[in-house]
mmCIF file of C-alpha atoms and ligand atoms in Angstrom:
data_model
loop_
_atom_site.group_PDB
_atom_site.id
_atom_site.type_symbol
_atom_site.label_atom_id
_atom_site.label_comp_id
_atom_site.label_asym_id
_atom_site.label_seq_id
_atom_site.Cartn_x
_atom_site.Cartn_y
_atom_site.Cartn_z
ATOM 1 C CA MET X 23 25.415 -25.995 -21.468
ATOM 2 C CA LYS X 24 25.808 -24.335 -18.314
ATOM 3 C CA ILE X 25 22.754 -22.389 -16.760
ATOM 4 C CA LEU X 26 22.644 -20.618 -13.328
ATOM 5 C CA VAL X 27 19.318 -21.096 -11.513
ATOM 6 C CA THR X 28 19.039 -18.433 -8.711
ATOM 7 C CA GLY X 29 16.686 -19.603 -5.962
ATOM 8 C CA GLY X 30 17.262 -23.122 -7.232
ATOM 9 C CA THR X 31 16.497 -24.752 -3.966
ATOM 10 C CA GLY X 32 13.099 -23.030 -3.806
ATOM 11 C CA TYR X 33 9.697 -24.290 -4.955
ATOM 12 C CA ILE X 34 9.717 -23.425 -8.617
ATOM 13 C CA GLY X 35 13.475 -23.320 -8.925
ATOM 14 C CA SER X 36 14.035 -26.847 -7.623
ATOM 15 C CA HIS X 37 11.349 -28.257 -10.227
ATOM 16 C CA THR X 38 13.154 -26.293 -12.921
ATOM 17 C CA VAL X 39 16.620 -27.596 -11.988
ATOM 18 C CA VAL X 40 15.319 -31.110 -12.436
ATOM 19 C CA GLU X 41 13.707 -30.422 -15.874
ATOM 20 C CA LEU X 42 16.925 -28.605 -17.012
ATOM 21 C CA GLN X 43 19.082 -31.517 -16.013
ATOM 22 C CA GLN X 44 16.758 -33.910 -17.600
ATOM 23 C CA GLN X 45 17.141 -32.035 -20.860
ATOM 24 C CA GLY X 46 21.030 -32.254 -20.729
ATOM 25 C CA PHE X 47 21.797 -28.843 -19.172
ATOM 26 C CA GLU X 48 24.573 -28.403 -16.606
ATOM 27 C CA VAL X 49 22.971 -26.519 -13.599
ATOM 28 C CA VAL X 50 24.511 -24.234 -11.089
ATOM 29 C CA ILE X 51 22.403 -23.147 -8.229
ATOM 30 C CA VAL X 52 22.837 -19.983 -6.193
ATOM 31 C CA ASP X 53 20.559 -19.592 -3.132
ATOM 32 C CA ASN X 54 20.914 -17.945 0.271
ATOM 33 C CA LEU X 55 18.489 -20.562 1.709
ATOM 34 C CA SER X 56 16.425 -17.942 3.262
ATOM 35 C CA ASN X 57 13.311 -19.768 2.273
ATOM 36 C CA SER X 58 14.580 -23.205 1.377
ATOM 37 C CA GLN X 59 16.841 -25.878 2.777
ATOM 38 C CA ALA X 60 20.259 -27.332 1.631
ATOM 39 C CA TRP X 61 19.035 -30.975 1.420
ATOM 40 C CA ILE X 62 16.796 -30.055 -1.551
ATOM 41 C CA VAL X 63 20.123 -30.210 -3.698
ATOM 42 C CA ASP X 64 20.339 -33.935 -2.608
ATOM 43 C CA ALA X 65 16.672 -34.492 -3.442
ATOM 44 C CA ILE X 66 17.176 -33.146 -6.869
ATOM 45 C CA ALA X 67 20.202 -35.444 -7.277
ATOM 46 C CA GLN X 68 18.064 -38.418 -6.231
ATOM 47 C CA ILE X 69 15.601 -37.564 -8.980
ATOM 48 C CA THR X 70 18.026 -36.902 -11.740
ATOM 49 C CA GLY X 71 21.136 -38.758 -10.776
ATOM 50 C CA ILE X 72 23.213 -35.566 -11.125
ATOM 51 C CA LYS X 73 24.110 -33.428 -8.168
ATOM 52 C CA PRO X 74 23.950 -29.670 -9.273
ATOM 53 C CA HIS X 75 26.806 -27.286 -8.124
ATOM 54 C CA PHE X 76 25.465 -25.364 -5.320
ATOM 55 C CA GLU X 77 26.692 -22.042 -3.806
ATOM 56 C CA GLN X 78 25.065 -20.489 -0.808
ATOM 57 C CA PHE X 79 25.310 -16.674 -0.845
ATOM 58 C CA ASP X 80 23.121 -13.620 -1.219
ATOM 59 C CA LEU X 81 22.694 -12.141 -4.622
ATOM 60 C CA ALA X 82 21.910 -8.786 -3.037
ATOM 61 C CA ASP X 83 25.646 -8.599 -2.187
ATOM 62 C CA ARG X 84 27.282 -7.067 -5.158
ATOM 63 C CA ALA X 85 30.860 -8.154 -4.603
ATOM 64 C CA LEU X 86 29.916 -11.830 -4.063
ATOM 65 C CA THR X 87 27.680 -11.704 -7.151
ATOM 66 C CA ALA X 88 30.493 -10.289 -9.281
ATOM 67 C CA ASP X 89 32.996 -12.800 -7.915
ATOM 68 C CA PHE X 90 30.610 -15.811 -8.685
ATOM 69 C CA PHE X 91 29.989 -14.571 -12.354
ATOM 70 C CA ARG X 92 33.848 -14.137 -12.908
ATOM 71 C CA ARG X 93 34.271 -17.726 -11.843
ATOM 72 C CA HIS X 94 31.368 -18.964 -14.010
ATOM 73 C CA ASN X 95 31.771 -16.784 -17.076
ATOM 74 C CA ASP X 96 30.991 -19.715 -19.293
ATOM 75 C CA LEU X 97 27.348 -19.480 -18.281
ATOM 76 C CA LYS X 98 24.817 -19.556 -21.280
ATOM 77 C CA GLY X 99 22.099 -18.081 -19.348
ATOM 78 C CA VAL X 100 20.475 -17.418 -16.037
ATOM 79 C CA ILE X 101 17.044 -18.228 -14.706
ATOM 80 C CA HIS X 102 16.319 -15.740 -11.873
ATOM 81 C CA PHE X 103 13.786 -16.950 -9.269
ATOM 82 C CA ALA X 104 15.562 -15.717 -6.060
ATOM 83 C CA ALA X 105 13.253 -13.203 -4.583
ATOM 84 C CA TYR X 106 10.861 -12.633 -1.635
ATOM 85 C CA LYS X 107 7.268 -13.512 -2.619
ATOM 86 C CA ALA X 108 4.932 -12.997 0.296
ATOM 87 C CA VAL X 109 2.224 -10.290 -0.630
ATOM 88 C CA GLY X 110 1.293 -9.614 3.163
ATOM 89 C CA GLU X 111 4.779 -9.482 4.375
ATOM 90 C CA SER X 112 5.728 -7.075 1.596
ATOM 91 C CA VAL X 113 3.082 -4.664 2.882
ATOM 92 C CA GLU X 114 4.746 -4.719 6.418
ATOM 93 C CA LYS X 115 8.208 -4.658 5.119
ATOM 94 C CA PRO X 116 8.350 -2.815 1.796
ATOM 95 C CA LEU X 117 12.066 -1.841 1.987
ATOM 96 C CA MET X 118 13.059 -5.424 2.708
ATOM 97 C CA TYR X 119 11.298 -6.361 -0.470
ATOM 98 C CA TYR X 120 12.547 -3.554 -2.636
ATOM 99 C CA ARG X 121 16.072 -3.991 -1.440
ATOM 100 C CA ASN X 122 16.213 -7.895 -1.825
ATOM 101 C CA ASN X 123 14.211 -8.130 -5.122
ATOM 102 C CA LEU X 124 15.548 -5.212 -6.956
ATOM 103 C CA VAL X 125 19.142 -5.011 -5.800
ATOM 104 C CA SER X 126 19.743 -8.715 -6.626
ATOM 105 C CA LEU X 127 18.357 -8.246 -10.096
ATOM 106 C CA MET X 128 20.636 -5.224 -10.693
ATOM 107 C CA ASN X 129 23.569 -7.165 -9.430
ATOM 108 C CA ILE X 130 22.833 -10.118 -11.759
ATOM 109 C CA LEU X 131 22.347 -7.867 -14.850
ATOM 110 C CA GLU X 132 25.525 -5.937 -14.096
ATOM 111 C CA SER X 133 27.530 -9.201 -13.799
ATOM 112 C CA MET X 134 25.883 -10.750 -16.758
ATOM 113 C CA ALA X 135 26.954 -7.838 -18.932
ATOM 114 C CA ALA X 136 30.479 -7.636 -17.394
ATOM 115 C CA ASN X 137 31.076 -11.405 -18.319
ATOM 116 C CA GLY X 138 29.227 -11.747 -21.579
ATOM 117 C CA VAL X 139 26.452 -13.922 -20.248
ATOM 118 C CA PRO X 140 23.603 -12.952 -22.670
ATOM 119 C CA ASN X 141 20.303 -14.468 -21.580
ATOM 120 C CA LEU X 142 17.977 -14.015 -18.626
ATOM 121 C CA VAL X 143 14.648 -15.710 -17.871
ATOM 122 C CA PHE X 144 12.870 -13.700 -15.129
ATOM 123 C CA SER X 145 10.248 -14.915 -12.814
ATOM 124 C CA SER X 146 7.359 -12.585 -13.062
ATOM 125 C CA SER X 147 3.706 -12.771 -11.972
ATOM 126 C CA CYS X 148 0.145 -12.238 -13.182
ATOM 127 C CA THR X 149 -0.002 -9.782 -10.287
ATOM 128 C CA VAL X 150 1.354 -7.169 -12.811
ATOM 129 C CA TYR X 151 -2.138 -7.215 -14.265
ATOM 130 C CA GLY X 152 -3.990 -6.482 -11.099
ATOM 131 C CA GLN X 153 -7.710 -7.106 -11.696
ATOM 132 C CA PRO X 154 -7.911 -7.201 -15.448
ATOM 133 C CA ASP X 155 -10.631 -5.472 -17.358
ATOM 134 C CA GLU X 156 -10.764 -8.364 -19.754
ATOM 135 C CA LEU X 157 -10.718 -12.110 -19.169
ATOM 136 C CA PRO X 158 -8.822 -14.142 -20.053
ATOM 137 C CA VAL X 159 -5.838 -11.874 -19.634
ATOM 138 C CA SER X 160 -3.358 -11.751 -22.420
ATOM 139 C CA GLU X 161 0.122 -10.337 -22.550
ATOM 140 C CA LYS X 162 -1.179 -7.252 -24.219
ATOM 141 C CA ALA X 163 -3.378 -6.258 -21.278
ATOM 142 C CA PRO X 164 -2.238 -3.105 -19.427
ATOM 143 C CA ILE X 165 -0.077 -3.108 -16.374
ATOM 144 C CA LYS X 166 -2.169 -2.019 -13.428
ATOM 145 C CA LYS X 167 -0.946 -0.036 -10.419
ATOM 146 C CA ALA X 168 0.555 -2.688 -8.202
ATOM 147 C CA GLU X 169 -1.514 -3.812 -5.160
ATOM 148 C CA SER X 170 1.420 -4.627 -2.946
ATOM 149 C CA PRO X 171 5.174 -3.686 -2.719
ATOM 150 C CA TYR X 172 5.701 -7.429 -3.871
ATOM 151 C CA GLY X 173 3.835 -6.933 -7.014
ATOM 152 C CA ASN X 174 5.522 -3.641 -7.579
ATOM 153 C CA THR X 175 8.998 -5.335 -7.304
ATOM 154 C CA LYS X 176 7.795 -7.549 -10.202
ATOM 155 C CA GLN X 177 6.660 -4.605 -12.281
ATOM 156 C CA ILE X 178 9.780 -2.477 -11.522
ATOM 157 C CA SER X 179 12.010 -5.492 -12.287
ATOM 158 C CA GLU X 180 10.477 -5.861 -15.704
ATOM 159 C CA GLU X 181 11.272 -2.188 -16.365
ATOM 160 C CA ILE X 182 14.811 -2.410 -15.128
ATOM 161 C CA ILE X 183 15.345 -5.353 -17.468
ATOM 162 C CA GLN X 184 14.046 -3.535 -20.395
ATOM 163 C CA ASP X 185 15.997 -0.465 -19.778
ATOM 164 C CA THR X 186 19.199 -2.554 -19.294
ATOM 165 C CA LEU X 187 18.544 -4.371 -22.598
ATOM 166 C CA HIS X 188 17.923 -1.162 -24.312
ATOM 167 C CA ALA X 189 21.350 0.088 -23.302
ATOM 168 C CA ASP X 190 23.227 -3.133 -23.874
ATOM 169 C CA LYS X 191 22.201 -4.871 -27.111
ATOM 170 C CA ARG X 192 24.073 -8.093 -26.242
ATOM 171 C CA LEU X 193 21.530 -8.912 -23.645
ATOM 172 C CA ASN X 194 18.127 -10.844 -24.111
ATOM 173 C CA ALA X 195 15.503 -11.494 -21.512
ATOM 174 C CA ILE X 196 12.168 -13.287 -21.301
ATOM 175 C CA ALA X 197 9.685 -12.544 -18.482
ATOM 176 C CA LEU X 198 7.467 -15.429 -17.606
ATOM 177 C CA ARG X 199 4.377 -14.213 -15.849
ATOM 178 C CA TYR X 200 3.106 -17.044 -13.626
ATOM 179 C CA PHE X 201 -0.584 -17.629 -12.611
ATOM 180 C CA ASN X 202 -0.975 -19.797 -9.521
ATOM 181 C CA PRO X 203 1.622 -22.630 -9.518
ATOM 182 C CA ILE X 204 0.576 -25.584 -7.189
ATOM 183 C CA GLY X 205 1.394 -29.224 -7.042
ATOM 184 C CA ALA X 206 4.717 -31.179 -6.731
ATOM 185 C CA HIS X 207 7.072 -33.296 -8.551
ATOM 186 C CA ASP X 208 5.625 -36.866 -9.192
ATOM 187 C CA SER X 209 8.529 -38.389 -7.020
ATOM 188 C CA ALA X 210 7.389 -36.446 -4.031
ATOM 189 C CA LEU X 211 11.008 -35.733 -3.277
ATOM 190 C CA ILE X 212 10.659 -31.969 -3.911
ATOM 191 C CA GLY X 213 7.572 -29.752 -3.495
ATOM 192 C CA GLU X 214 6.372 -26.587 -1.906
ATOM 193 C CA LEU X 215 7.740 -26.106 1.524
ATOM 194 C CA PRO X 216 6.482 -22.883 3.205
ATOM 195 C CA LEU X 217 8.266 -21.554 6.288
ATOM 196 C CA GLY X 218 5.805 -21.374 9.226
ATOM 197 C CA VAL X 219 2.093 -20.779 8.463
ATOM 198 C CA PRO X 220 1.418 -20.917 4.714
ATOM 199 C CA ASN X 221 0.117 -17.987 2.870
ATOM 200 C CA ASN X 222 -1.156 -19.819 -0.207
ATOM 201 C CA LEU X 223 -4.076 -22.010 -0.630
ATOM 202 C CA VAL X 224 -2.800 -25.387 -1.444
ATOM 203 C CA PRO X 225 -0.166 -25.749 1.159
ATOM 204 C CA TYR X 226 -2.686 -24.583 3.724
ATOM 205 C CA ILE X 227 -5.104 -27.330 2.518
ATOM 206 C CA THR X 228 -2.515 -30.120 2.724
ATOM 207 C CA GLN X 229 -1.263 -28.900 6.068
ATOM 208 C CA THR X 230 -4.833 -28.875 7.411
ATOM 209 C CA ALA X 231 -5.458 -32.305 6.014
ATOM 210 C CA ILE X 232 -2.357 -33.792 7.540
ATOM 211 C CA GLY X 233 -3.253 -32.328 10.986
ATOM 212 C CA LEU X 234 -0.891 -29.421 11.225
ATOM 213 C CA ARG X 235 -3.625 -26.711 11.001
ATOM 214 C CA PRO X 236 -7.064 -27.122 12.754
ATOM 215 C CA HIS X 237 -8.983 -25.697 9.700
ATOM 216 C CA LEU X 238 -8.665 -23.861 6.306
ATOM 217 C CA ASN X 239 -10.065 -20.248 6.287
ATOM 218 C CA VAL X 240 -11.920 -19.623 3.044
ATOM 219 C CA PHE X 241 -11.533 -15.950 2.513
ATOM 220 C CA GLY X 242 -14.912 -14.791 1.254
ATOM 221 C CA SER X 243 -17.802 -16.496 -0.596
ATOM 222 C CA ASP X 244 -19.597 -13.299 -1.648
ATOM 223 C CA TYR X 245 -17.576 -12.598 -4.932
ATOM 224 C CA ASN X 246 -19.178 -12.366 -8.188
ATOM 225 C CA THR X 247 -18.248 -15.777 -9.284
ATOM 226 C CA PRO X 248 -20.040 -19.050 -9.710
ATOM 227 C CA ASP X 249 -19.063 -20.488 -6.323
ATOM 228 C CA GLY X 250 -18.704 -17.068 -4.550
ATOM 229 C CA THR X 251 -14.984 -17.476 -4.147
ATOM 230 C CA PRO X 252 -12.146 -15.827 -6.103
ATOM 231 C CA ILE X 253 -11.107 -17.558 -9.357
ATOM 232 C CA ARG X 254 -7.516 -18.236 -10.218
ATOM 233 C CA ASP X 255 -5.612 -20.141 -12.921
ATOM 234 C CA TYR X 256 -3.808 -22.938 -11.060
ATOM 235 C CA ILE X 257 -1.066 -24.437 -13.095
ATOM 236 C CA HIS X 258 1.039 -27.557 -12.187
ATOM 237 C CA VAL X 259 4.571 -26.577 -11.123
ATOM 238 C CA VAL X 260 6.136 -29.216 -13.349
ATOM 239 C CA ASP X 261 4.342 -27.693 -16.434
ATOM 240 C CA LEU X 262 5.495 -24.253 -15.251
ATOM 241 C CA ALA X 263 9.249 -25.667 -14.802
ATOM 242 C CA GLN X 264 9.106 -27.145 -18.328
ATOM 243 C CA ALA X 265 8.232 -23.714 -19.756
ATOM 244 C CA HIS X 266 11.483 -22.342 -18.385
ATOM 245 C CA VAL X 267 13.414 -25.007 -20.258
ATOM 246 C CA VAL X 268 11.597 -24.076 -23.477
ATOM 247 C CA ALA X 269 12.428 -20.370 -22.934
ATOM 248 C CA VAL X 270 16.064 -20.972 -22.272
ATOM 249 C CA LYS X 271 16.321 -23.039 -25.534
ATOM 250 C CA ARG X 272 14.487 -20.292 -27.330
ATOM 251 C CA MET X 273 17.036 -17.715 -26.283
ATOM 252 C CA ILE X 274 20.110 -19.945 -26.730
ATOM 253 C CA GLU X 275 19.008 -21.136 -30.198
ATOM 254 C CA GLY X 276 18.374 -17.424 -31.256
ATOM 255 C CA ARG X 277 14.655 -17.875 -31.930
ATOM 256 C CA MET X 278 13.474 -14.686 -30.190
ATOM 257 C CA LYS X 279 11.388 -12.197 -31.914
ATOM 258 C CA ALA X 280 12.705 -9.185 -29.799
ATOM 259 C CA SER X 281 15.286 -8.835 -27.139
ATOM 260 C CA PHE X 282 12.654 -8.649 -24.536
ATOM 261 C CA GLU X 283 9.701 -11.053 -24.618
ATOM 262 C CA VAL X 284 6.829 -11.778 -22.279
ATOM 263 C CA PHE X 285 4.898 -14.934 -21.871
ATOM 264 C CA ASN X 286 1.854 -15.842 -19.611
ATOM 265 C CA LEU X 287 2.224 -19.249 -17.826
ATOM 266 C CA GLY X 288 -1.273 -20.529 -17.074
ATOM 267 C CA THR X 289 -3.675 -23.150 -18.249
ATOM 268 C CA GLY X 290 -6.466 -20.870 -19.521
ATOM 269 C CA THR X 291 -8.846 -22.289 -17.048
ATOM 270 C CA GLY X 292 -10.031 -20.547 -13.831
ATOM 271 C CA ASN X 293 -11.181 -22.400 -10.622
ATOM 272 C CA GLY X 294 -12.755 -21.174 -7.444
ATOM 273 C CA VAL X 295 -11.462 -21.905 -4.056
ATOM 274 C CA LEU X 296 -14.279 -24.577 -3.355
ATOM 275 C CA GLU X 297 -13.458 -26.256 -6.615
ATOM 276 C CA VAL X 298 -9.802 -26.600 -5.482
ATOM 277 C CA ILE X 299 -11.079 -28.048 -2.063
ATOM 278 C CA ASN X 300 -13.454 -30.467 -3.915
ATOM 279 C CA SER X 301 -10.531 -31.645 -6.140
ATOM 280 C CA PHE X 302 -8.429 -32.208 -3.043
ATOM 281 C CA GLU X 303 -11.217 -34.169 -1.219
ATOM 282 C CA ARG X 304 -11.816 -36.270 -4.324
ATOM 283 C CA VAL X 305 -8.284 -37.271 -4.922
ATOM 284 C CA SER X 306 -7.172 -37.680 -1.353
ATOM 285 C CA GLY X 307 -10.359 -39.207 0.159
ATOM 286 C CA VAL X 308 -9.854 -36.784 3.004
ATOM 287 C CA LYS X 309 -12.755 -34.557 4.108
ATOM 288 C CA LEU X 310 -11.229 -31.053 4.782
ATOM 289 C CA ASN X 311 -12.177 -28.972 7.671
ATOM 290 C CA TYR X 312 -12.836 -25.536 6.421
ATOM 291 C CA LYS X 313 -14.744 -22.319 7.395
ATOM 292 C CA ILE X 314 -15.900 -19.561 5.231
ATOM 293 C CA VAL X 315 -14.649 -16.314 6.817
ATOM 294 C CA GLY X 316 -14.333 -12.583 5.536
ATOM 295 C CA ARG X 317 -12.508 -11.523 2.429
ATOM 296 C CA ARG X 318 -8.684 -11.257 2.574
ATOM 297 C CA ALA X 319 -7.491 -7.662 1.920
ATOM 298 C CA GLY X 320 -5.913 -7.303 -1.511
ATOM 299 C CA ASP X 321 -7.463 -10.358 -3.236
ATOM 300 C CA VAL X 322 -8.556 -9.774 -6.794
ATOM 301 C CA GLU X 323 -11.974 -11.325 -7.746
ATOM 302 C CA LYS X 324 -10.928 -13.310 -10.777
ATOM 303 C CA VAL X 325 -7.861 -13.718 -12.992
ATOM 304 C CA TRP X 326 -7.038 -16.470 -15.576
ATOM 305 C CA ALA X 327 -4.773 -16.580 -18.380
ATOM 306 C CA ASP X 328 -5.025 -16.463 -22.136
ATOM 307 C CA PRO X 329 -1.969 -18.819 -22.752
ATOM 308 C CA SER X 330 -2.477 -18.813 -26.582
ATOM 309 C CA TRP X 331 0.626 -16.581 -27.137
ATOM 310 C CA SER X 332 2.843 -19.007 -25.027
ATOM 311 C CA ASN X 333 1.257 -22.042 -26.591
ATOM 312 C CA GLN X 334 1.854 -20.709 -30.084
ATOM 313 C CA GLU X 335 5.296 -19.089 -29.772
ATOM 314 C CA LEU X 336 6.884 -21.471 -27.156
ATOM 315 C CA GLY X 337 5.222 -24.583 -28.507
ATOM 316 C CA TRP X 338 4.482 -25.137 -24.848
ATOM 317 C CA LYS X 339 1.169 -26.068 -23.218
ATOM 318 C CA ALA X 340 0.181 -26.825 -19.614
ATOM 319 C CA LYS X 341 -0.852 -30.534 -19.694
ATOM 320 C CA ARG X 342 -1.741 -31.500 -16.060
ATOM 321 C CA SER X 343 -5.282 -31.377 -14.687
ATOM 322 C CA LEU X 344 -6.364 -29.749 -11.347
ATOM 323 C CA ASP X 345 -6.796 -33.263 -9.969
ATOM 324 C CA GLU X 346 -3.250 -34.106 -10.816
ATOM 325 C CA MET X 347 -2.086 -30.908 -9.217
ATOM 326 C CA THR X 348 -3.901 -31.489 -5.860
ATOM 327 C CA ALA X 349 -2.983 -35.171 -5.847
ATOM 328 C CA SER X 350 0.678 -34.542 -6.275
ATOM 329 C CA ALA X 351 0.609 -31.711 -3.559
ATOM 330 C CA TRP X 352 -1.053 -34.350 -1.177
ATOM 331 C CA LYS X 353 1.510 -36.998 -2.081
ATOM 332 C CA TRP X 354 4.424 -34.620 -1.460
ATOM 333 C CA GLU X 355 2.868 -33.383 1.926
ATOM 334 C CA GLN X 356 2.603 -36.876 3.277
ATOM 335 C CA ALA X 357 5.873 -38.029 1.979
ATOM 336 C CA TYR X 358 7.749 -35.015 3.347
ATOM 337 C CA ARG X 359 6.167 -35.229 6.743
ATOM 338 C CA ALA X 360 6.971 -39.004 6.871
ATOM 339 C CA ARG X 361 10.568 -38.376 6.005
ATOM 340 C CA ALA X 362 10.878 -35.419 8.370
ATOM 341 C CA LYS X 363 9.654 -37.577 11.235
ATOM 342 C CA GLU X 364 12.330 -40.127 10.398
ATOM 343 C CA THR X 365 15.293 -37.765 9.898
ATOM 344 C CA ASN X 366 14.309 -34.683 11.822
ATOM 345 C CA GLN X 367 14.691 -32.608 8.500
HETATM 346 N N1 UFG M 534 -7.171 -18.637 -0.036
HETATM 347 C C1 UFG M 534 -7.994 -18.988 1.025
HETATM 348 N N2 UFG M 534 -7.530 -19.423 2.109
HETATM 349 C C2 UFG M 534 -6.115 -19.423 2.398
HETATM 350 C C3 UFG M 534 -5.248 -19.056 1.374
HETATM 351 C C4 UFG M 534 -5.841 -18.610 0.280
HETATM 352 O O1 UFG M 534 -9.317 -18.894 0.924
HETATM 353 O O2 UFG M 534 -5.709 -19.837 3.529
HETATM 354 C C5 UFG M 534 -7.768 -18.255 -1.254
HETATM 355 C C6 UFG M 534 -7.435 -16.707 -1.484
HETATM 356 O O3 UFG M 534 -8.355 -15.834 -0.973
HETATM 357 C C7 UFG M 534 -7.532 -16.833 -3.106
HETATM 358 C C8 UFG M 534 -7.004 -18.144 -3.419
HETATM 359 O O4 UFG M 534 -7.125 -18.957 -2.183
HETATM 360 O O5 UFG M 534 -8.737 -16.594 -3.469
HETATM 361 C C9 UFG M 534 -5.560 -18.280 -3.934
HETATM 362 O O6 UFG M 534 -4.767 -17.625 -2.977
HETATM 363 P P1 UFG M 534 -3.213 -17.881 -2.879
HETATM 364 O O7 UFG M 534 -2.649 -17.106 -1.725
HETATM 365 O O8 UFG M 534 -2.791 -19.313 -3.157
HETATM 366 O O9 UFG M 534 -2.727 -17.140 -4.264
HETATM 367 P P2 UFG M 534 -2.898 -15.624 -4.708
HETATM 368 O O10 UFG M 534 -3.761 -15.736 -5.949
HETATM 369 O O11 UFG M 534 -3.489 -14.843 -3.713
HETATM 370 O O12 UFG M 534 -1.493 -15.271 -4.979
HETATM 371 C C10 UFG M 534 -0.661 -15.660 -6.013
HETATM 372 C C11 UFG M 534 0.780 -15.724 -5.731
HETATM 373 C C12 UFG M 534 1.272 -14.235 -5.541
HETATM 374 C C13 UFG M 534 0.883 -13.415 -6.569
HETATM 375 C C14 UFG M 534 -0.701 -13.441 -6.791
HETATM 376 C C15 UFG M 534 -1.045 -12.610 -7.965
HETATM 377 O O13 UFG M 534 1.090 -16.456 -4.609
HETATM 378 O O14 UFG M 534 2.694 -14.358 -5.613
HETATM 379 O O15 UFG M 534 -0.973 -14.806 -7.018
HETATM 380 O O16 UFG M 534 -2.455 -12.672 -8.183
HETATM 381 F F1 UFG M 534 1.136 -12.159 -6.382
#
């Protein structure tokens, strides 16, 4: 059974391709390599023994997308990861975010309908909840006004999908709202590979520990939380990837309860920044150089998932601990830098 993974050479995409292949799916990747590299296709093949078919083009190009779907009209589903995802950059370049994230989604939906490809899994985010009034946050929580153009693209995308499904009853979609994916595949052959200076906490920690950054800035310790830092629901990327396989199977096997479903992907546990740092220091044996500085604009104080609906309906549960997440991220950082030195990757 053939599945298209857009953004399949990216961080979450590549881990999902591995899990799909290991569950017997045939995977086709489309990626424009704007935030990833072609050798990741080979790294995937090294893990699974199967090289996925890969096409490099931009899904925001309507004609190229239409042509791709005409050639692959036997697809059973699409998992759509390909999108820009840096919150700060989206504030600086809103139109770039709206154009890329929304136009590519519309092109994909149009081509799915034109070629009878019925099932879409969409990469959404807990950012749609903003700072929730109640914690843990369930799928029933209200959608708050987006705090960034990036967050707004996720909200608008979910609306575009629902309107399209309403007009075309042959289509189904599942939006997966991710909390904070971190960590890497156990093989250390794939992992998170930020371009330039990382925006996110864990790649910043591992790059600091390996000597690429002088120190980590901890953005604020005066929040109303146990350690004074913001609380997030960190989830291992492999647990997250496995949920996508479960979602695809649910659609293909006709087990959806409605044509559009939403699931939170989190562990249900929140951790502060200092807890993540402590975990990293414990598993790596490296003392991390960090400084507490002022708050980062736009950070919500605390958010963690109520994953009970996902656990119950998908029969899926995040299994890996925070220590497994930080240990795998560290193993990946070290392995990647060692390989990059050898091969000039
Ligand atoms: N942090 C630091 N120093 C850093 C980077 C991050 O202290 O150098 C802190 C942040 O202030 C925050 C926590 O680490 O408290 C996590 O920050 P990340 O940037 O790793 O993750 P966010 O929760 O800010 O962002 C994530 C996703 C976004 C999504 C958002 C929704 O990366 O795509 O969750 O809340 F929009």
